[in-house]
Short mmCIF file of C-alpha atoms in Angstrom, two decimals:
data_model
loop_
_atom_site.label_atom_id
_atom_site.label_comp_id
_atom_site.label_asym_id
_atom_site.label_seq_id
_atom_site.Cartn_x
_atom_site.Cartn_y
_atom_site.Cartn_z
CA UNK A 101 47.07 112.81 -127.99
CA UNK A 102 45.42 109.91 -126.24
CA UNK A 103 46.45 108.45 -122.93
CA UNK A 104 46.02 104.33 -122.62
CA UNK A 105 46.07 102.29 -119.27
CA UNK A 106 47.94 99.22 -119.62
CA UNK A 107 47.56 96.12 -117.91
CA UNK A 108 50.85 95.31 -117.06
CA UNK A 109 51.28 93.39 -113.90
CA UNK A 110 54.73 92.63 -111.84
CA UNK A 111 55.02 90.84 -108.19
CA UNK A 112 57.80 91.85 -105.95
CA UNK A 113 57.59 91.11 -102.22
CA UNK A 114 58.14 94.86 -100.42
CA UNK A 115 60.12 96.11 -97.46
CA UNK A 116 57.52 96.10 -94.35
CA UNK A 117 60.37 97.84 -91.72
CA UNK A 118 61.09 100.68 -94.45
CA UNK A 119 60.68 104.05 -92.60
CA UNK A 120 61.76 107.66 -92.98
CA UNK A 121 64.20 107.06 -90.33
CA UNK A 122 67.64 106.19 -91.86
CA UNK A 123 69.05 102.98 -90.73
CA UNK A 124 71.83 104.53 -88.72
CA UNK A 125 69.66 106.76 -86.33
CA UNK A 126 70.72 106.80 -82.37
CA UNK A 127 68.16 107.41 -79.84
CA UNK A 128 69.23 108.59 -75.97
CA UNK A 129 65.75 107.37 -74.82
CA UNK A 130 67.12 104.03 -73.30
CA UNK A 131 70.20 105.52 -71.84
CA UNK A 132 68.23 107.70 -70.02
CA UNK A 133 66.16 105.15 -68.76
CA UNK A 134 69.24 102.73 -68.08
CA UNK A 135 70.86 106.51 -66.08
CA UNK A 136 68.09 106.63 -63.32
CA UNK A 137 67.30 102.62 -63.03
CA UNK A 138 71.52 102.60 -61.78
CA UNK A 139 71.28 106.09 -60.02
CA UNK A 140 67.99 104.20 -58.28
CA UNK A 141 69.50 101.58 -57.34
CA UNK A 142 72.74 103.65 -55.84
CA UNK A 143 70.12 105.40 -53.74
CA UNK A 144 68.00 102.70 -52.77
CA UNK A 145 71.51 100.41 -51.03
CA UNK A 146 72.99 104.27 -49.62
CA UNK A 147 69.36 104.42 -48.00
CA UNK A 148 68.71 100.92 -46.79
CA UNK A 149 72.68 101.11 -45.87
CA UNK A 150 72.30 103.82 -43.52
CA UNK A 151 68.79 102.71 -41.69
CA UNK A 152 71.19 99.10 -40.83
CA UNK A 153 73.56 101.23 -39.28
CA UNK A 154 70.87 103.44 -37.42
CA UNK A 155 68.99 101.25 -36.17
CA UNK A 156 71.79 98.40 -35.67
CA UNK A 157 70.45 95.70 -38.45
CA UNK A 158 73.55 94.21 -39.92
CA UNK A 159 71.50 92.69 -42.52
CA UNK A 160 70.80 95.63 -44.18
CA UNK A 161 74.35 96.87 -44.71
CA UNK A 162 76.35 93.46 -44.45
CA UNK A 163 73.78 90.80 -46.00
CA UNK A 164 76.45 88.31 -47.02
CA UNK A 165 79.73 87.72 -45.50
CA UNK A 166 81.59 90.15 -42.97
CA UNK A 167 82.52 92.43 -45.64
CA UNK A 168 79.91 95.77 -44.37
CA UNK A 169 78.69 98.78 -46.29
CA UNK A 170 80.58 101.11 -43.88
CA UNK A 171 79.77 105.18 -43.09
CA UNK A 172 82.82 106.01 -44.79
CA UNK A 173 81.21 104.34 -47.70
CA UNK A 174 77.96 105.53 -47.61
CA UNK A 175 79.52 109.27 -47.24
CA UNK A 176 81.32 108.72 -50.35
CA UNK A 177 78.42 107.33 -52.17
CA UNK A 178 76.25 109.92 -51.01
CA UNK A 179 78.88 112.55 -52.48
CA UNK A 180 79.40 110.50 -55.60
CA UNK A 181 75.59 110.71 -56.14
CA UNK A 182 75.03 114.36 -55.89
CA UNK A 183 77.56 114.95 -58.42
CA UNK A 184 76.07 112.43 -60.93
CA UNK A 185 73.09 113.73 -60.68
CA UNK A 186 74.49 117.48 -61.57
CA UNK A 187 76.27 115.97 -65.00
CA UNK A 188 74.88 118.20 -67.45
CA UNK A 189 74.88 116.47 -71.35
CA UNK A 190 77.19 117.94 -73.77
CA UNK A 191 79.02 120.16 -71.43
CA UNK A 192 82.44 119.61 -68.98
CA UNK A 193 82.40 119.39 -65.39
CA UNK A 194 81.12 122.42 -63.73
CA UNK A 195 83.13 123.60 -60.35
CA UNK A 196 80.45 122.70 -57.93
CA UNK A 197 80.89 118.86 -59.77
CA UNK A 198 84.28 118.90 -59.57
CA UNK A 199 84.11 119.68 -56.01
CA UNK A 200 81.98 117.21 -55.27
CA UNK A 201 84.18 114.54 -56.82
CA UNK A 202 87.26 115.90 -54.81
CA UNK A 203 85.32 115.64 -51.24
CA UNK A 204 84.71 112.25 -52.38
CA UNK A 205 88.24 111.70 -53.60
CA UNK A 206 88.77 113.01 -49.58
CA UNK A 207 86.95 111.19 -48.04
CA UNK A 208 88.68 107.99 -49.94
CA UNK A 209 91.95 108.97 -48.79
CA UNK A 210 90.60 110.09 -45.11
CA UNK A 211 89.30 106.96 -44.70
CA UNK A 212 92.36 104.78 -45.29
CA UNK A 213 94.68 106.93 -43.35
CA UNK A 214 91.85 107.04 -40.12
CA UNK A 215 91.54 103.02 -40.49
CA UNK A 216 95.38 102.71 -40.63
CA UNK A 217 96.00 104.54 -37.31
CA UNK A 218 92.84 102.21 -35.84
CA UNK A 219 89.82 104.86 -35.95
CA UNK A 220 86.72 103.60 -37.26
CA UNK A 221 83.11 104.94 -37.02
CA UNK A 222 80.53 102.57 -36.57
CA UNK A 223 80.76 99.34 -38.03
CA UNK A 224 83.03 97.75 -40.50
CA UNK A 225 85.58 99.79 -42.41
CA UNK A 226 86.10 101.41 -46.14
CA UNK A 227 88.44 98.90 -47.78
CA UNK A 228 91.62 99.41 -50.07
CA UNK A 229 89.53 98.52 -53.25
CA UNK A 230 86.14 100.19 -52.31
CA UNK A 231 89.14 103.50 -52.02
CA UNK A 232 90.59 102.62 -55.27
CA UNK A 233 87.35 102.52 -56.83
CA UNK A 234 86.08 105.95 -55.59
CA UNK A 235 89.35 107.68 -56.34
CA UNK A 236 89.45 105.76 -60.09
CA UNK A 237 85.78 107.09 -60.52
CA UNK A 238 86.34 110.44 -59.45
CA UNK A 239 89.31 111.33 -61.82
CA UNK A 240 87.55 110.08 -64.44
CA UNK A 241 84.89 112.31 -64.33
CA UNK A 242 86.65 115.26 -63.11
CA UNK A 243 88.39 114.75 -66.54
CA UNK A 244 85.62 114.65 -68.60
CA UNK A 245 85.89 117.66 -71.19
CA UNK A 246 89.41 118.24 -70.92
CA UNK A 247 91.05 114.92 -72.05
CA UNK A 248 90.02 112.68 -74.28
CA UNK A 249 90.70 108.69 -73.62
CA UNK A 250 91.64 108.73 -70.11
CA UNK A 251 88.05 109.78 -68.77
CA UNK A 252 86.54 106.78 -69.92
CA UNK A 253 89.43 104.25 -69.17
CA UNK A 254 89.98 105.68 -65.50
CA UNK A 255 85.71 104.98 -65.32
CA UNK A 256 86.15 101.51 -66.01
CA UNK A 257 89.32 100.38 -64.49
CA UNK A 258 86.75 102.10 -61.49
CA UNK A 259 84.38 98.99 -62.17
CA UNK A 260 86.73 96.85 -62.72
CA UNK A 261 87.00 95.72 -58.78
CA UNK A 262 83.33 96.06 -58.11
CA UNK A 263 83.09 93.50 -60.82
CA UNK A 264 85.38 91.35 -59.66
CA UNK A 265 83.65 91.69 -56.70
CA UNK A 266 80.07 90.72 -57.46
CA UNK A 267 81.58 88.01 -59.49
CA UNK A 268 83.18 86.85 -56.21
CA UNK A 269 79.64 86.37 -54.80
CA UNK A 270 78.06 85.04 -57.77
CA UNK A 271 80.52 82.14 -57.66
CA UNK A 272 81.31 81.43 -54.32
CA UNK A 273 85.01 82.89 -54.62
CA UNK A 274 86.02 85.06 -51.52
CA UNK A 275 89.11 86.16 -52.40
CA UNK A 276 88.23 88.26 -55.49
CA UNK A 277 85.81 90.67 -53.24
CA UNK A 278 87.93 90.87 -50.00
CA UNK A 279 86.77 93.53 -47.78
CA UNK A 280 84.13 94.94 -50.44
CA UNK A 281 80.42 93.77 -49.69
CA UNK A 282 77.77 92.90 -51.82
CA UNK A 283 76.23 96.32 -51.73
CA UNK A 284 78.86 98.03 -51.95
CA UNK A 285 80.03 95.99 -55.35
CA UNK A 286 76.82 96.80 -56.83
CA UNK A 287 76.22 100.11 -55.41
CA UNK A 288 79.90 100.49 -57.63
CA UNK A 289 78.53 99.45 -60.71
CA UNK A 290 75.71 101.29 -60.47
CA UNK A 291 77.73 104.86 -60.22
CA UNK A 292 80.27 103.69 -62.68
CA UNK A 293 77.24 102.89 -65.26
CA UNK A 294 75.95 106.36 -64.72
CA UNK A 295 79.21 107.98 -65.56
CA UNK A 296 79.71 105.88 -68.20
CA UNK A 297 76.86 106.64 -69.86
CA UNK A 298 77.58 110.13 -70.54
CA UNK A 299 80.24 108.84 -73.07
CA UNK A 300 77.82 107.59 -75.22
CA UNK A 301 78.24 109.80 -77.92
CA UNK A 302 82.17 109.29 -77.83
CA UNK A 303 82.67 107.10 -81.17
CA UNK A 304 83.40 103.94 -78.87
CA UNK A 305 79.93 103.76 -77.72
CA UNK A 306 78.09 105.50 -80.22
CA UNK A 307 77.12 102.36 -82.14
CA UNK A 308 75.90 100.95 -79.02
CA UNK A 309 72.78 103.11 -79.01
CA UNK A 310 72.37 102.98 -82.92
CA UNK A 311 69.04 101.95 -84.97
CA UNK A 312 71.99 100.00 -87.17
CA UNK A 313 72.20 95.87 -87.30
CA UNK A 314 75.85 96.80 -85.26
CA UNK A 315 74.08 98.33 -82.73
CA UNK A 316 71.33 96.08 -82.56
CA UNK A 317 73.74 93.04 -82.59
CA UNK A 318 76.26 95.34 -79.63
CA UNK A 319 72.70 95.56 -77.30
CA UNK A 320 71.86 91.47 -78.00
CA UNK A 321 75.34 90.39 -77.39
CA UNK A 322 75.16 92.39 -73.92
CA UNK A 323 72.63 90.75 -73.07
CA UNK A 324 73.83 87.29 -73.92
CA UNK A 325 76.78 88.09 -71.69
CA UNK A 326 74.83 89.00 -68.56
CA UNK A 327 72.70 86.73 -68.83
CA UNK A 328 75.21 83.72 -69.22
CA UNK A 329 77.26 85.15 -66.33
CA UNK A 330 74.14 84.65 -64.02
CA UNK A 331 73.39 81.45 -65.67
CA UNK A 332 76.83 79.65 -64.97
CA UNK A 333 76.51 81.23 -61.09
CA UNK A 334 73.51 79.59 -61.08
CA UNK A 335 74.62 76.25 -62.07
CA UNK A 336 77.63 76.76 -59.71
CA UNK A 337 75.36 77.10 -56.70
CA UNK A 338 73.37 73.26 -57.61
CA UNK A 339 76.98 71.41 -58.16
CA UNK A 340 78.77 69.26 -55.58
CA UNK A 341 81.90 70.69 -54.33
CA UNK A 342 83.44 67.80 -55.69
CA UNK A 343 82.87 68.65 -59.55
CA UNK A 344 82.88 72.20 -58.99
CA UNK A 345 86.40 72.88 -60.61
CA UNK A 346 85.03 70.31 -63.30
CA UNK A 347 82.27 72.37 -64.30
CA UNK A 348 84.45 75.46 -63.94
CA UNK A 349 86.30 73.67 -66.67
CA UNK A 350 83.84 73.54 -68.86
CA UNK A 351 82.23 76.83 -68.41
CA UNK A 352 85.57 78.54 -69.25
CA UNK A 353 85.72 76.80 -72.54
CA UNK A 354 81.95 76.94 -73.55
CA UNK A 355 83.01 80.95 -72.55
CA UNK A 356 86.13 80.74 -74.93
CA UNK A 357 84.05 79.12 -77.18
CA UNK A 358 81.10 81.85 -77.21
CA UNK A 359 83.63 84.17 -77.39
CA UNK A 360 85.54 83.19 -80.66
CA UNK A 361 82.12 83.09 -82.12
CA UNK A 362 81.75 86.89 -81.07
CA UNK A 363 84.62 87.82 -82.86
CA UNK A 364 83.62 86.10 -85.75
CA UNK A 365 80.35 87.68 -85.94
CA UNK A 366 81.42 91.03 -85.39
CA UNK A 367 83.69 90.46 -87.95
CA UNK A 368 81.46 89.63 -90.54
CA UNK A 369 79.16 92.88 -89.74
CA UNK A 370 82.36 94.41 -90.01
CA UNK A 371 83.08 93.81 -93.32
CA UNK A 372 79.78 93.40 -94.73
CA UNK A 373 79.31 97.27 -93.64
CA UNK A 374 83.07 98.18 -95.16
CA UNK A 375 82.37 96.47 -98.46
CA UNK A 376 78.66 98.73 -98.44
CA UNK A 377 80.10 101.61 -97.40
CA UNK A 378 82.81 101.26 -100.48
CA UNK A 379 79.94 100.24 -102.31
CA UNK A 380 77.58 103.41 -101.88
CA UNK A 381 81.01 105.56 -102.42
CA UNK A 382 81.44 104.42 -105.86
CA UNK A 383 77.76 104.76 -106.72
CA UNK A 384 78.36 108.35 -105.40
CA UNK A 385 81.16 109.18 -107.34
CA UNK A 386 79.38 107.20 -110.72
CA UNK A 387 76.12 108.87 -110.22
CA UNK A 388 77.46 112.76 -110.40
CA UNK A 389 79.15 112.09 -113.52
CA UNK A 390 77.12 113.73 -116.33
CA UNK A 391 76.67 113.06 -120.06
CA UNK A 392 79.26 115.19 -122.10
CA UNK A 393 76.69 115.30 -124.95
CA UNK A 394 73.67 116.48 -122.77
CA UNK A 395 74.58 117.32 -119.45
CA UNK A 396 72.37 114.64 -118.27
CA UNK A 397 72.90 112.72 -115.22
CA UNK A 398 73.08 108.94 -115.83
CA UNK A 399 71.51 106.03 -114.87
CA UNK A 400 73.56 105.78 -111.74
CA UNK A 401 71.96 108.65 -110.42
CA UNK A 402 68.64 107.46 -110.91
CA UNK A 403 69.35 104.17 -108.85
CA UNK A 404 71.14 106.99 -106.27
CA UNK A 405 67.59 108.53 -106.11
CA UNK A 406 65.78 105.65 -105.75
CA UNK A 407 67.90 104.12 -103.20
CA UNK A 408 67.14 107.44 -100.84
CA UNK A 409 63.73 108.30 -101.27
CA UNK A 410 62.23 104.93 -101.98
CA UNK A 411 62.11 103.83 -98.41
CA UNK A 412 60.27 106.57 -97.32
CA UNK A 413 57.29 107.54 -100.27
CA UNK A 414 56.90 105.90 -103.58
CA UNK A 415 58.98 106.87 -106.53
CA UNK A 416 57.73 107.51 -110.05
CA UNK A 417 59.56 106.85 -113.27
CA UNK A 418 58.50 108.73 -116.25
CA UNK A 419 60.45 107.12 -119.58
CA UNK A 420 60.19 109.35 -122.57
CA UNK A 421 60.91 108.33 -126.02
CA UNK A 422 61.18 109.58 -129.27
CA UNK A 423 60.89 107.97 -133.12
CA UNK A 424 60.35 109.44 -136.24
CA UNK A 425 56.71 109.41 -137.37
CA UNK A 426 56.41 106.68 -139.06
CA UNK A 427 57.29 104.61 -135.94
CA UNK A 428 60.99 103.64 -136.98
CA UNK A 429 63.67 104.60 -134.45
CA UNK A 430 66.69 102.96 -136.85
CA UNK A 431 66.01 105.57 -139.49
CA UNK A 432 66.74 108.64 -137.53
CA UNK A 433 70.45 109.75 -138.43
CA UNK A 434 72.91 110.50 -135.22
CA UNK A 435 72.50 113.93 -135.97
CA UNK A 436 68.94 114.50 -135.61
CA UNK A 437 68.87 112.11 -132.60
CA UNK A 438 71.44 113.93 -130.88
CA UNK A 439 69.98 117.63 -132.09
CA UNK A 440 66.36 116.17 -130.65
CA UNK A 441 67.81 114.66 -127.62
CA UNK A 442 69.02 117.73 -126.88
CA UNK A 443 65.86 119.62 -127.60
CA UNK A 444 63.28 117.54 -125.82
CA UNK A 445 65.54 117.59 -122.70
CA UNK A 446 65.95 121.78 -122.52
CA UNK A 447 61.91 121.85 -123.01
CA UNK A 448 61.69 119.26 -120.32
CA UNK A 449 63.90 120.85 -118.01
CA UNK A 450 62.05 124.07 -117.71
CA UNK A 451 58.73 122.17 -116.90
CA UNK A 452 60.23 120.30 -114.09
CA UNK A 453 59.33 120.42 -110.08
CA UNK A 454 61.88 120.76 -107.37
CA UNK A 455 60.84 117.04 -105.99
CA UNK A 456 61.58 115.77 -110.16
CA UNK A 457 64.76 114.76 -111.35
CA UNK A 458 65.77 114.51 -115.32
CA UNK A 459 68.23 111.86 -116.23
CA UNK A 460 69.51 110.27 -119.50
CA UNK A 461 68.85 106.63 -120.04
CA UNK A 462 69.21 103.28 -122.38
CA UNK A 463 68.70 103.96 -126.33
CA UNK A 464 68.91 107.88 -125.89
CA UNK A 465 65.76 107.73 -123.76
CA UNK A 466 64.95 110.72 -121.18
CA UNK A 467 64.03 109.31 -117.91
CA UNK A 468 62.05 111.28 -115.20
CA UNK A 469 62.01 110.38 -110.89
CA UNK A 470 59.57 111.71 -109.40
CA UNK A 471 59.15 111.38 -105.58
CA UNK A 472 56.69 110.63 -103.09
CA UNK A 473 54.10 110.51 -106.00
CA UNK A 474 50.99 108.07 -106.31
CA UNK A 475 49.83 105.82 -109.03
CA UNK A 476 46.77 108.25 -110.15
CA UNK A 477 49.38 111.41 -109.41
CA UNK A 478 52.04 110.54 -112.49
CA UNK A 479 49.97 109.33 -114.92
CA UNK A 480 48.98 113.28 -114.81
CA UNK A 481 52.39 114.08 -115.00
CA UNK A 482 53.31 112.14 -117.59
CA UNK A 483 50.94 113.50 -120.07
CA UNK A 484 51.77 117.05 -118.93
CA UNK A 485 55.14 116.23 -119.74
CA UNK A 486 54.03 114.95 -123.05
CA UNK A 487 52.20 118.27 -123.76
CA UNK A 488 55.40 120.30 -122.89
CA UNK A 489 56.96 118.11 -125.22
CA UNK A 490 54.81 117.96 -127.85
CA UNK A 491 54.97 121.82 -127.49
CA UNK A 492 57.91 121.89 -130.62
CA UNK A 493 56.35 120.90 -132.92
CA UNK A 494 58.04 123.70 -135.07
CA UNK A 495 61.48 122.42 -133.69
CA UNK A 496 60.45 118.73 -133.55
CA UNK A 497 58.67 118.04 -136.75
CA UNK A 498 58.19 114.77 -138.35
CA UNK A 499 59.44 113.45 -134.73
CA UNK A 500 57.06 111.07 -132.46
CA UNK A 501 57.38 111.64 -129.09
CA UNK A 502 55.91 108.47 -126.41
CA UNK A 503 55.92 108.46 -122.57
CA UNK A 504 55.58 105.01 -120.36
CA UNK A 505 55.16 105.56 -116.61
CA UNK A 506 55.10 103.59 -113.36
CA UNK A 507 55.46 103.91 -109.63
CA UNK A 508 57.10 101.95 -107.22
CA UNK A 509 56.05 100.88 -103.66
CA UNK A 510 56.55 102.22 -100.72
CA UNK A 511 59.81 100.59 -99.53
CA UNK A 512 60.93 99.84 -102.36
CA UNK A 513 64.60 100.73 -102.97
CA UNK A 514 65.38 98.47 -105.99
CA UNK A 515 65.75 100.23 -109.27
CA UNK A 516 65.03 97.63 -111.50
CA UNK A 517 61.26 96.38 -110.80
CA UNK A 518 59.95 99.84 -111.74
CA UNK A 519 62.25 100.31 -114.33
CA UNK A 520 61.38 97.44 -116.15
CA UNK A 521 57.43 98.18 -115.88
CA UNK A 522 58.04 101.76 -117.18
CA UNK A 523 60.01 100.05 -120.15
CA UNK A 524 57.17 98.03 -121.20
CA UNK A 525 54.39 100.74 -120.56
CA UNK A 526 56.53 102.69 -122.96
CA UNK A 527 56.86 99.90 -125.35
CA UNK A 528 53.41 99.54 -125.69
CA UNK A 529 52.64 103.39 -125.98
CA UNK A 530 55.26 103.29 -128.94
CA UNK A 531 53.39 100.24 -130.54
CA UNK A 532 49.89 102.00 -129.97
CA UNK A 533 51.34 104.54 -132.11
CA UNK A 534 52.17 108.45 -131.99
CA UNK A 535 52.27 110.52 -128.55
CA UNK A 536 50.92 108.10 -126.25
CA UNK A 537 50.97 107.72 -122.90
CA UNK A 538 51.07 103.94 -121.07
CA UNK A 539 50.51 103.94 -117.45
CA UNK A 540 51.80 100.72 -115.77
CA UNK A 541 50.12 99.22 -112.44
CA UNK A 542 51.94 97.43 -109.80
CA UNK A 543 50.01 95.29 -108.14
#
């Protein structure tokens, strides 16, 4: 037996963002981050909310408007905050939380019924929607863990009025905030984004976090939004009052118009992931059907293999053929090809590795995947294989037996570039004559 190097040469432009992670891994690291920047900013209006009312600076608890970041409010927020920060991941609400949320669900009610028989303390008042708000909050978290939609949707109908709110005093509108100030709107947000957050793993928000191009495109899209929202407030603040409800015009239908493209794109990703998803079923369900004749798995398997461990290590095809010994293929009767088909694939099977996987391909040809192999690594393994072949001769005779091999990049997930170089390495070992070995080269 000889082993002979072949020159062969292919091109094919590689995957530089292939990883071991699959493409549909979620990370909590940003959520976590996103948790304490809203909880910070909670605790950094409560603070600068109470010093205002200490030491009698309305700026620092009413700094737009008359609308004031009352005690009542600050009481509740204070309340609201110590039970955030006791949310424990994965788990319900424990009875210390819960009893938290109820004080502030109290204090809500206290408030409204105190201010309706004219008792106030200090300045300003909690209004009707800051209430709302609170109370909306607190059921939805005291339901966490024991229902399963109505958490979520009670925590934002809760930022629904903040939001309205804010957006009151990004454009200029003062009846959509009311009695709610500025603080207090964001202060809102800020505790309704921390409880939010803990239904990330719920399937409505999972994709959000994801590694995926859905999740990728949910986080960009976010963005977009917030940032056009300050942009047209922006723009709103420069314009004359006398083309203000013109350019309110237009930004509603540049919105309408941003957001039929929205739907469209998320459409598309959509579909393109159902028609994938259908797509790797049916490979599935083709690649675990075997060969009645051998028991081999098909080709469909091997493009199944490749399409999993490719994007992490390098995957090695090993192509073994067989000819009589005179070098004619045509001459060997269905019988014997079948009998030595079967043959060479029970002597290969029990040389195998658990990282190697035996498969039947075109023209009655064995096929082995090998993974996370290199170059210099399977040309070794090919000519072991060879030698385990070659080892019936008593049961093989008269019989040629030839073995082409190449390895794929790293990253590489298509089947048919290494395929096709393994092919012609074992072309050219069957032309260079009896038990050969041809290594192919990518390069």
């Amino acid at each position: 037996m000889s082993v002979v190097r072949s020159s062969v040469f292919s091109f094919q432009r590689g995957n530089s963002r292939a990883s071991g992670i699959p493409a549909s891994h979620t990370t909590l690291r940003g959520v976590i981050w996103l948790r304490w920047a809203a909880l910070s900013v909670v605790a950094f209006l409560c603070l600068m909310a109470i010093e205002g009312h200490v030491y009698a600076i309305p700026g620092l608890y009413a700094p737009v408007g008359a609308a004031v970041f009352s005690i009542p409010t600050v009481l509740a927020t204070l309340l609201a905050l110590a039970a955030t920060l006791m949310q424990t991941p994965l788990r319900t609400v424990s009875r210390l939380e819960a009893a938290l949320w109820g004080m502030v669900i109290a204090v809500a009610l206290g408030a409204q019924v105190l201010h309706a028989q004219g008792l106030s303390f200090g300045a300003g008042e909690m209004g009707q929607n800051t209430a709302l708000s609170f109370i909306l909050l607190a059921l939805g978290q005291l339901c966490f863990g024991r229902l399963r939609e109505a958490p979520f949707g009670l925590t934002m109908m809760a930022m629904a009025l903040p939001f309205l709110g804010l957006c009151g005093y990004l454009f200029a509108q003062p009846q959509m905030f009311g009695a709610m100030s500025l603080p207090t709107s964001v202060m809102l947000l800020g505790l309704g984004t921390a409880g939010m957050l803990r239904f990330m793993r719920r399937p409505l928000l999972r994709s959000a976090i994801g590694n995926s191009p859905v999740g990728r495109a949910a986080r960009r899209l976010l963005l977009l939004w917030v940032g056009w929202l300050a942009m047209s407030a922006v723009i709103l603040r420069f314009v004359e009052p006398a083309f203000q409800s013109l350019t309110m015009f237009f930004v509603m239908v540049l919105s309408s118009v941003g957001v039929f493209m929205l739907v469209l794109y998320l459409a598309m990703l959509a579909e393109s992931r159902h028609k994938l998803y259908a797509h790797r079923k049916g490979a599935v369900a083709q690649a675990l059907l075997r060969d009645p004749e051998s028991g081999l798995y098909g080709s469909e398997m091997a493009r199944l293999f490749m399409a999993t461990f490719g994007a992490s290590a390098p995957v090695g095809i090993v192509l073994v053929g067989f000819e009589t010994a005179g070098g004619d293929r045509e001459k060997m009767c269905p019988e014997l090809r079948g009998s030595t088909l079967k043959t060479l694939a029970a002597r290969l099977r029990e040389v195998l590795r658990p990282e190697e996987l035996l498969t039947r391909g075109a023209d009655d040809r064995l096929m082995i995947l090998i993974r996370d192999v290199s170059g210099d690594e399977i040309e070794a393994r090919a000519a072991r294989r060879l030698y385990a072949a070659r080892g019936l001769d008593q049961n093989l005779q008269g019989v040629s037996v030839s073995v082409g091999a190449a390895c794929s990049r790293r990253g590489d997930t298509a089947f048919g570039p290494a395929l096709s170089r393994a092919q012609g390495a074992l072309s050219e070992a069957e032309r260079a004559g009896c038990n050969r070995v041809v290594l192919a080269r990518a390069a």
